[in-house]
Coordinates of C-alpha atoms and ligand atoms in Angstrom, one line a residue:
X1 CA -40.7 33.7 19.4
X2 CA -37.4 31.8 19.7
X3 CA -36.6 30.6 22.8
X4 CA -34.4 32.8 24.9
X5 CA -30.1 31.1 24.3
X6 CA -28.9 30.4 28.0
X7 CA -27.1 32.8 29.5
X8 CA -23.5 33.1 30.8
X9 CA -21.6 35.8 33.1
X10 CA -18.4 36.3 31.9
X11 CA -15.1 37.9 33.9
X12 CA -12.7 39.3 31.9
X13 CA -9.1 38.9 34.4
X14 CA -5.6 39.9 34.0
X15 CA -2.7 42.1 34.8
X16 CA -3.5 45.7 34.1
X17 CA -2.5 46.7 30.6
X18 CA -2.6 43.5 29.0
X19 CA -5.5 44.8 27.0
X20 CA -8.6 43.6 29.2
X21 CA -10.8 46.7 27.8
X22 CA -9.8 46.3 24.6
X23 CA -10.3 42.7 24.3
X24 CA -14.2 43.2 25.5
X25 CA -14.5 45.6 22.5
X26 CA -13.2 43.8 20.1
X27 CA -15.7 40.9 21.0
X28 CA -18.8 43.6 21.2
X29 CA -17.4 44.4 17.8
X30 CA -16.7 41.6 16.4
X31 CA -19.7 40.1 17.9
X32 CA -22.1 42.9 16.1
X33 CA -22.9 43.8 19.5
X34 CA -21.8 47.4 19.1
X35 CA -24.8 49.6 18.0
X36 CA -24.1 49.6 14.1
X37 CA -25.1 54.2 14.3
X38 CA -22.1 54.2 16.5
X39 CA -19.9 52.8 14.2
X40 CA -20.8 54.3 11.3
X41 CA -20.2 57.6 13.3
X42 CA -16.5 56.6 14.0
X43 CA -15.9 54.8 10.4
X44 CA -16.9 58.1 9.2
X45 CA -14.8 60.1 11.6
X46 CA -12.2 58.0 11.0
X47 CA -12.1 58.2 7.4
X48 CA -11.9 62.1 7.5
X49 CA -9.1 61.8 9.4
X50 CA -7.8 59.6 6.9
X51 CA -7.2 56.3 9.2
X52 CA -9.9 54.3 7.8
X53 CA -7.7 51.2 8.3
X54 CA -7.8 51.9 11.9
X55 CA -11.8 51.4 12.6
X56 CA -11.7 49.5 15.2
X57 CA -8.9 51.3 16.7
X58 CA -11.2 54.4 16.5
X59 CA -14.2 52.9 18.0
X60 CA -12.1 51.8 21.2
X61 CA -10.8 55.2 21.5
X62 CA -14.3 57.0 21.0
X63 CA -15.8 54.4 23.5
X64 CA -13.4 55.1 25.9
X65 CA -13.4 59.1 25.3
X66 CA -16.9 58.6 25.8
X67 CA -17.4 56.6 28.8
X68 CA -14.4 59.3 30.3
X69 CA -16.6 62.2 29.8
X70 CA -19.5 59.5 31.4
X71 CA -21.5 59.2 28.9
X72 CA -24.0 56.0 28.7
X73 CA -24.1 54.5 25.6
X74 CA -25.3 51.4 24.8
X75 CA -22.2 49.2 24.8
X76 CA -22.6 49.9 28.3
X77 CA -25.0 47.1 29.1
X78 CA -22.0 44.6 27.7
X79 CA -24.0 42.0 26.3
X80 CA -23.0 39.6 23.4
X81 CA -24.0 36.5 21.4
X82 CA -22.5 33.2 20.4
X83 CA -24.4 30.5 18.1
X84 CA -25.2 28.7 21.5
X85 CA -25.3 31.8 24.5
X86 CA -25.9 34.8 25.4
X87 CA -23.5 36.7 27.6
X88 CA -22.9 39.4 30.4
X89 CA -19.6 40.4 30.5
X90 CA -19.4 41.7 34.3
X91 CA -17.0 43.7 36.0
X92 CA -13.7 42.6 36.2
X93 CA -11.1 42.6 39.6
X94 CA -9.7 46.2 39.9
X95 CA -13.3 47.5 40.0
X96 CA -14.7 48.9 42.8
X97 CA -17.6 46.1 44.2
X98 CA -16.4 43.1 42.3
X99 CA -15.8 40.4 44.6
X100 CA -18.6 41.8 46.6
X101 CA -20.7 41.3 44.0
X102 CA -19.6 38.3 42.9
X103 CA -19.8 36.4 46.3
X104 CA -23.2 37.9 47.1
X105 CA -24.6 36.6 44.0
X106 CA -25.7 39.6 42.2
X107 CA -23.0 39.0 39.2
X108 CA -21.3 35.3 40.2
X109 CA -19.3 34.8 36.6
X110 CA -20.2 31.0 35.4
X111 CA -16.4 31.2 33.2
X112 CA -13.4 33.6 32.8
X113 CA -11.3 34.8 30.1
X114 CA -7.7 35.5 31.5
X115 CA -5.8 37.9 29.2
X116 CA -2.4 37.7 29.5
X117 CA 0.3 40.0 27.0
X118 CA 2.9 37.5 25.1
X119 CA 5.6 40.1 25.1
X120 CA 5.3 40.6 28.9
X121 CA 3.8 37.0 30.3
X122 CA 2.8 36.3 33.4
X123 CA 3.0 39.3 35.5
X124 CA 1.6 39.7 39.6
X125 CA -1.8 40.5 38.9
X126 CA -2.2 37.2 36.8
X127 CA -1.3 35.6 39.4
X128 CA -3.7 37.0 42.3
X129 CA -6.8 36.6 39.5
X130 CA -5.8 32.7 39.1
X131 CA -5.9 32.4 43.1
X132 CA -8.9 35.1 43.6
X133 CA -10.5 33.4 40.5
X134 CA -10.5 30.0 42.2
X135 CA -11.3 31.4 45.8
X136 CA -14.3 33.0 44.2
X137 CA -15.2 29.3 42.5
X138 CA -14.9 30.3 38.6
X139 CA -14.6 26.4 37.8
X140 CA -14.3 27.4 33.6
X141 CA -11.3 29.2 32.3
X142 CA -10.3 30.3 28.8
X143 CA -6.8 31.6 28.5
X144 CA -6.0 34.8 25.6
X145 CA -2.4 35.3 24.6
X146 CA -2.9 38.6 23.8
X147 CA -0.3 40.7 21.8
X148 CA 0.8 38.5 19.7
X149 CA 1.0 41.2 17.1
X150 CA 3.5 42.6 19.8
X151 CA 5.4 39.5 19.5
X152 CA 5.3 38.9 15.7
X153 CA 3.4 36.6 15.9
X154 CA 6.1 34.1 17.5
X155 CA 5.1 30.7 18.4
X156 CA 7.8 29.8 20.6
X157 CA 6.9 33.1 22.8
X158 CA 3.3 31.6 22.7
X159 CA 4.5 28.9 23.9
X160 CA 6.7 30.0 26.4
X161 CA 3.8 32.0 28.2
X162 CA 1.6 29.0 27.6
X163 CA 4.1 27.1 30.3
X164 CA 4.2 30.0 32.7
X165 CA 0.5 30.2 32.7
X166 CA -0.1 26.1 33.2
X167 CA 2.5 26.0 36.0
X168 CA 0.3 28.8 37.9
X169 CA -3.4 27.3 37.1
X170 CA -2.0 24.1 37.8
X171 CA -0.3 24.9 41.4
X172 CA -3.4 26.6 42.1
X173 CA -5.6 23.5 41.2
X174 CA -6.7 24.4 37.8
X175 CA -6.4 21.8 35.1
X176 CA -4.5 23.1 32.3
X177 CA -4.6 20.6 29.8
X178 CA -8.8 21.0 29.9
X179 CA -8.7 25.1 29.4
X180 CA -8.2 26.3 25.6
X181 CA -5.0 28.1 25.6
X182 CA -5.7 30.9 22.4
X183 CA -3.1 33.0 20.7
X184 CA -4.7 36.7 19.9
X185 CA -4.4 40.1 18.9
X186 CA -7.7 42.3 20.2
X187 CA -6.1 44.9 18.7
X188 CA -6.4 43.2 15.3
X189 CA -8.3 40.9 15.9
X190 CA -6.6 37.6 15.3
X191 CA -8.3 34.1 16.3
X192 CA -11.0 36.3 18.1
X193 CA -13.8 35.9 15.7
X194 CA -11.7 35.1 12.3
X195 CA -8.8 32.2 12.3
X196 CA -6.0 34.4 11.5
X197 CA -3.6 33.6 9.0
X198 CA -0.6 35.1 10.6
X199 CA -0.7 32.1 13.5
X200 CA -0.8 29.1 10.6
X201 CA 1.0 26.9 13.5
X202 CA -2.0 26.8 15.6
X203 CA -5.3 24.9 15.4
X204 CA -7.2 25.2 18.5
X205 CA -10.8 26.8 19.0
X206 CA -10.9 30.9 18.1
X207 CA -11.8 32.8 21.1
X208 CA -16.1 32.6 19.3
X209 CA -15.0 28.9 19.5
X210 CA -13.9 28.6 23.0
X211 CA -16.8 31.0 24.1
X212 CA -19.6 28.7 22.5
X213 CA -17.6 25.7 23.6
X214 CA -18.2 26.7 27.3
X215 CA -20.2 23.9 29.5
X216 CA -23.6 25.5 31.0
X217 CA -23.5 25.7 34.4
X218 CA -25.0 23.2 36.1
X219 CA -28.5 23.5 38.0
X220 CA -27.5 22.4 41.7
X221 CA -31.3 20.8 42.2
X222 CA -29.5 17.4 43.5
X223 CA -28.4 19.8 47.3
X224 CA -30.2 20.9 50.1
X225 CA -32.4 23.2 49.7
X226 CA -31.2 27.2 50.2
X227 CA -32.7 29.9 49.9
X228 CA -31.3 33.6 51.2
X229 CA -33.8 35.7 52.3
X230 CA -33.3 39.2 50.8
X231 CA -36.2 40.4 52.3
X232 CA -39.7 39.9 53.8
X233 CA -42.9 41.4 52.9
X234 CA -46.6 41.8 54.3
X235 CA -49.0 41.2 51.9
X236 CA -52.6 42.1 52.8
X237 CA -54.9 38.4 52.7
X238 CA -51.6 36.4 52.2
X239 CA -49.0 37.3 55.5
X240 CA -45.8 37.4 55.6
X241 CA -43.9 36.9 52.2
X242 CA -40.4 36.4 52.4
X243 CA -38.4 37.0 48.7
X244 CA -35.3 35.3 47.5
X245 CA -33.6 33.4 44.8
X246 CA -33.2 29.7 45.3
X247 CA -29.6 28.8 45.1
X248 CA -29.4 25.2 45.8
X249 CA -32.3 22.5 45.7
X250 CA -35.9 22.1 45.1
X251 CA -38.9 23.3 47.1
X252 CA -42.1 22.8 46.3
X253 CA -45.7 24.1 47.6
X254 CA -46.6 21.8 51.0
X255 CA -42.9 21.1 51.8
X256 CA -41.9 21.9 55.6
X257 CA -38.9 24.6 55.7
X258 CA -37.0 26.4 58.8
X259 CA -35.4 29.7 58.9
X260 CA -32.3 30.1 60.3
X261 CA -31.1 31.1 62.4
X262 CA -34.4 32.2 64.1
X263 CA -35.6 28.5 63.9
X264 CA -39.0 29.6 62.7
X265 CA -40.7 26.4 60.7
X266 CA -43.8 25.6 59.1
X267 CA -45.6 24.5 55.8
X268 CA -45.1 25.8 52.2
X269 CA -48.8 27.6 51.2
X270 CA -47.7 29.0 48.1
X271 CA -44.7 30.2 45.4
X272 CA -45.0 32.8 43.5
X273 CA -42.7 34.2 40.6
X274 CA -43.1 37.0 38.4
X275 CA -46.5 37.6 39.7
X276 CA -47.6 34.0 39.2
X277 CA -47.8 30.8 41.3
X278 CA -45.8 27.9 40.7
X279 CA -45.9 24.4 41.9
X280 CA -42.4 24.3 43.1
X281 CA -39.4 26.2 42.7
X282 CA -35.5 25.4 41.5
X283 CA -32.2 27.2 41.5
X284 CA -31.9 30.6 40.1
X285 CA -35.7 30.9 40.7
X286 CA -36.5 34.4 42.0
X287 CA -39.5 33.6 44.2
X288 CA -41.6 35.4 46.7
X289 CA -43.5 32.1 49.3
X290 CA -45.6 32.2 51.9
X291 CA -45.2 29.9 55.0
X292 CA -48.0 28.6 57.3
X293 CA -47.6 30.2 60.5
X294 CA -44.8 32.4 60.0
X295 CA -45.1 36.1 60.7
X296 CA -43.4 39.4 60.1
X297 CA -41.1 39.3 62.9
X298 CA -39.6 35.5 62.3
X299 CA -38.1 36.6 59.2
X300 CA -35.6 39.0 57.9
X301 CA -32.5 39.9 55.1
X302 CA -29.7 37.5 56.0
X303 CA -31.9 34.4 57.3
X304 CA -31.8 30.9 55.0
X305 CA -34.7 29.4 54.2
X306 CA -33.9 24.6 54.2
X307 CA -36.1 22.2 54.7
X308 CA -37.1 21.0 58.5
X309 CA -34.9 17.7 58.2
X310 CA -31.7 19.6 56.5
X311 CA -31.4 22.7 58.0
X312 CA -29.0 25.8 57.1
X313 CA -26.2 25.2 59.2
X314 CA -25.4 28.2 61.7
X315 CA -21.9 28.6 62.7
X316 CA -20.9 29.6 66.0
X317 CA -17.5 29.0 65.0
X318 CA -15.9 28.3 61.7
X319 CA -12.4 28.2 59.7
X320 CA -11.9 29.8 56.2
X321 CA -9.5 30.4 54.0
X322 CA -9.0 33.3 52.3
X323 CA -6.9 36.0 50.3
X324 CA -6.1 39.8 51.5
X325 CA -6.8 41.9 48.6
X326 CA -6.1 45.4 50.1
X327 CA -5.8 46.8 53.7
X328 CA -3.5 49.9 54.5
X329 CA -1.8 48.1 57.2
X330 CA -2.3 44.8 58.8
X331 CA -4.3 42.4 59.9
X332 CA -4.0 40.5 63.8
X333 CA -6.2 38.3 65.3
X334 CA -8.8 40.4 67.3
X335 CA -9.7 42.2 63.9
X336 CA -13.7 42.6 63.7
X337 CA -14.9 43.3 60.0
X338 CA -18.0 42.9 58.2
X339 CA -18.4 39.8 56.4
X340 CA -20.9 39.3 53.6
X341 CA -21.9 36.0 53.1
X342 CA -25.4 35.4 50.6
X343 CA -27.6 38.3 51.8
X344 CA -26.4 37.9 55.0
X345 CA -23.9 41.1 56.4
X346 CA -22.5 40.5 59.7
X347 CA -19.9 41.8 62.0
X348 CA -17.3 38.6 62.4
X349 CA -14.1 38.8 64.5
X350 CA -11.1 36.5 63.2
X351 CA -10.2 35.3 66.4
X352 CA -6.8 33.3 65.4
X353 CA -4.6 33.4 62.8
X354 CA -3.7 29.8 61.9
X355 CA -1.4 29.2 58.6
X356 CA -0.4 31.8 56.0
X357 CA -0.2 30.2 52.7
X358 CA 1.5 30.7 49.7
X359 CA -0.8 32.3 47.2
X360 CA 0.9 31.5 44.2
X361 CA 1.1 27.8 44.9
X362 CA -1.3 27.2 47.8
X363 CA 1.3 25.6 50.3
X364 CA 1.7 26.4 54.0
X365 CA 4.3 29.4 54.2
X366 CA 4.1 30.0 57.7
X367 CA 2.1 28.4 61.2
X368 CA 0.3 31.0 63.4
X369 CA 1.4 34.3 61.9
X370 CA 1.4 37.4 63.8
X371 CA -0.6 39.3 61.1
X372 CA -1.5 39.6 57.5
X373 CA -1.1 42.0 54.7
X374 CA -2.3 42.7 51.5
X375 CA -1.2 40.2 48.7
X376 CA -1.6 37.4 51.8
X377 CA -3.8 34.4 51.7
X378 CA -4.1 32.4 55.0
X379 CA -6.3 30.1 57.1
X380 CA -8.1 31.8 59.8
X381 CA -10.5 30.9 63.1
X382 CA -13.7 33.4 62.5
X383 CA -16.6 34.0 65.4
X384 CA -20.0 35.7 64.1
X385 CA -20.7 38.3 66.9
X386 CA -24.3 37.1 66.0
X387 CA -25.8 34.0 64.9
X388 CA -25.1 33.7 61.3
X389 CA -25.6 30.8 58.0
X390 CA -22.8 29.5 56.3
X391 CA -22.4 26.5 55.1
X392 CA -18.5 24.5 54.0
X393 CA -18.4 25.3 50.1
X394 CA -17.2 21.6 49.7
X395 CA -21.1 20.9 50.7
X396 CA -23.1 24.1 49.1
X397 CA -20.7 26.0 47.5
X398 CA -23.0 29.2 46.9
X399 CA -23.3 29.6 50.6
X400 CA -20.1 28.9 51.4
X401 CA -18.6 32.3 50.1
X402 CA -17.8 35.5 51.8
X403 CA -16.4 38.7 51.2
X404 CA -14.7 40.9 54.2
X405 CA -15.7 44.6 53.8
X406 CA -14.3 47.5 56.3
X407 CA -14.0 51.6 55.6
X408 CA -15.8 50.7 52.4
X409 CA -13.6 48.5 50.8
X410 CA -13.5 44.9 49.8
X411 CA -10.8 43.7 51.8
X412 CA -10.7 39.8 51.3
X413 CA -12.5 37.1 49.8
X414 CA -13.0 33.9 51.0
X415 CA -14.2 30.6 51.6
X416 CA -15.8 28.6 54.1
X417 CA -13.9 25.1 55.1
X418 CA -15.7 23.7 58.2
X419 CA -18.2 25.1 60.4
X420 CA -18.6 24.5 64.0
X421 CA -22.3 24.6 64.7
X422 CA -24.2 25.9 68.2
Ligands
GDP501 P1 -6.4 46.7 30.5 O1 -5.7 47.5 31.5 O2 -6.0 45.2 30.7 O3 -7.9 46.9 30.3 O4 -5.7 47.0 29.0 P2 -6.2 47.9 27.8 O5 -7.2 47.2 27.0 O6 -6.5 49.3 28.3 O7 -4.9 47.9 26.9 C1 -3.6 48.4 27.4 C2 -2.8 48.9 26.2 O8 -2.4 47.7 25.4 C3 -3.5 49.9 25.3 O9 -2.6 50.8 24.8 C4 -4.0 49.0 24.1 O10 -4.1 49.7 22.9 C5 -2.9 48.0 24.0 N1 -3.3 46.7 23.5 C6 -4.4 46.0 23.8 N2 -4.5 44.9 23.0 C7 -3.5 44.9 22.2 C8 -3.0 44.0 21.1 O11 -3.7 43.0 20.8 N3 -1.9 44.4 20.5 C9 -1.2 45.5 20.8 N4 -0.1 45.7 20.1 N5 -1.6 46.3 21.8 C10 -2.7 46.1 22.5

């Protein structure tokens, strides 16, 4: 059997309309990723209709009909290949969950594809997935012109957006000049898979290109050791089992760990993944372990697993900043959401309200506002009403994240900047 390509989580970003959903089927299709029956069906249905010439046209439109009416088709799953990688396109922005899941780890994208339409350029939205992008630490960007059939194909209009778009990644800390920059047309399918001959003044990568091109994330084995506990079973001969996913550093069978916040230490007996046991265990590991000493009330959903000389660091205190994405009315200081941080969902209260910044450009707008509003992004003072882990992301980036949820919604995202410790 070949060994498995690595794998890559891809968000798809951009203002509504610029042609997000059509640009992911053109790569399943262009890819071969879309289930050859099912476009048979619409080549077929197409051609009795007597707009053969519009396949792919009719394959988006069927899709969509399709997943309207909600019915599961394979395309569903979103996968596709490159020479080098496989890839998971996951959810993008405007959907429900999103930054939830992103910031909790169950989707984290490793690179992003920012879609922006030549004839309109950049537009609010762009703007708010650059800074939410960043905030949500998507270090690898790859930027689609999209359109450019719209725009005949112009290359001082490409270029022209091209400068809008660097001023923005740049202000918001971005480097432009290392993210392809790609003119296309996923309606047509220029420079997506096949260099297209109606852009002969450009030689970058095609999108395929850029895709493959992409640097695998690294393995952060060099940090402390973390490891979120997502929960903690009883196992009959073995004790208590506590199962997670490693995200930073190494552990490995004999090492001596602490949970926090409990505090509850002892010696690694065993690691086990996918029903086997392991020597030792490294980022993106799913592992169930079992701790000398440890029982069944000492550890639970939300605790993080270190090792006895660099514990998890629990905050009694600590400053983050972060971006508003939706709230029907405003936010003062006093406000008590939940925040989910890892596995970890706790109730924190933002007791002050220190700088509003300037999302667009990062800079300090305004000291000690009264209150925030959707569309904001500020520095903030934040108090767990309970002892929780989080850690500064300029230290362990994975559990420095958080999302603030309230009446079901995703309200802001965020990042940790310094903790104060108990
Ligand atoms: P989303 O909201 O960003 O997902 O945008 P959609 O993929 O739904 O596209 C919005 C509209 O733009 C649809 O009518 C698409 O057919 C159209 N569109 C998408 N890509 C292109 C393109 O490359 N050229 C042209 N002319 N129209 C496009």
């Amino acid at each position: 059997m070949a060994a498995e390509k690595p794998h890559l989580n891809l968000a798809v970003i951009g203002h509504i309309d610029h042609g997000k959903s059509t640009f992911v089927g053109r790569l399943m299709y262009d890819a071969g990723a879309v289930p050859p029956h099912i476009i048979e069906k619409y080549k077929e249905e197409a051609k009795q209709k007597g707009k053969e010439s519009f396949a792919f046209a009719w394959v988006m439109d069927s899709l969509k009909e399709e997943r309207e009416r909600g019915i599961t088709i394979d395309i569903a799953h979103k996968r596709f290949d490159t020479e080098k990688y496989y890839f998971t396109v996951v959810d993008c922005p405007g959907h429900r969950d999103f930054v939830k899941n992103m910031i909790t780890g169950a989707s984290q994208a490793d690179a992003a594809v920012l879609v922006v339409a030549a004839p309109d350029g950049v537009m609010a939205q762009t703007k708010e997935h650059i800074f939410l992008s960043r905030t949500l630490g998507i270090n690898q960007l790859i930027v689609a012109i999209n359109k450019m059939d719209a725009a005949n194909y112009d290359e001082k209009r490409y270029k022209e957006v091209v400068e809008q778009v660097s001023g923005i990644l740049k202000m918001i800390g971005y480097k432009p000049n290392e993210i392809p920059f790609i003119p296309i047309s996923a309606f047509f399918g220029d420079n997506v898979l096949n260099r297209s001959d109606k852009t002969p003044w450009y030689n970058g990568p095609t999108m395929m290109e850029a895709l493959n091109n992409l640097k695998e994330p690294e393995k952060p084995s060099n940090l402390p050791l973390r490891i979120p506990v997502e929960d903690a079973y009883t196992i009959s001969g073995i004790g208590t089992v506590p199962v997670g996913r490693v995200e930073t550093g190494v552990m490995k069978k004999g090492d001596k760990v602490i949970f926090m916040p409990g505090g509850a230490s002892g010696e690694v007996k065993s690691i086990e993944m996918h029903h086997e046991e392991i020597p030792q265990a490294v980022p993106g590991d799913n592992i169930g372990w079992n701790v000398r000493g440890i029982g069944k009330n000492d550890v639970r959903r939300g605790d993080v697993c270190g090792h006895v000389d660099n514990p998890p660091k629990v905050a009694d205190e600590f400053v983050g900043q972060i971006v508003v994405l939706q709230h029907p009315s405003a936010i003062t200081a006093g406000y008590t959401p939940v925040f989910h941080a890892h596995t970890a969902q706790i109730a924190c209260q933002l007791i002050q309200l220190n700088k509003k910044l300037d999302p667009k450009t990062g800079q300090v707008k305004e000291e000690n506002p009264t209150f925030l509003k959707a569309g904001d992004a500020a520095i903030v003072t934040i108090k767990p009403t309970k002892p929780m882990v989080i850690e500064p992301v300029k230290e362990i980036p994975q559990l420095g994240r958080f999302a603030i949820r309230d009446m079901g919604m995703t309200i802001a995202a965020g990042m940790c900047m310094s903790v104060k410790q108990k």
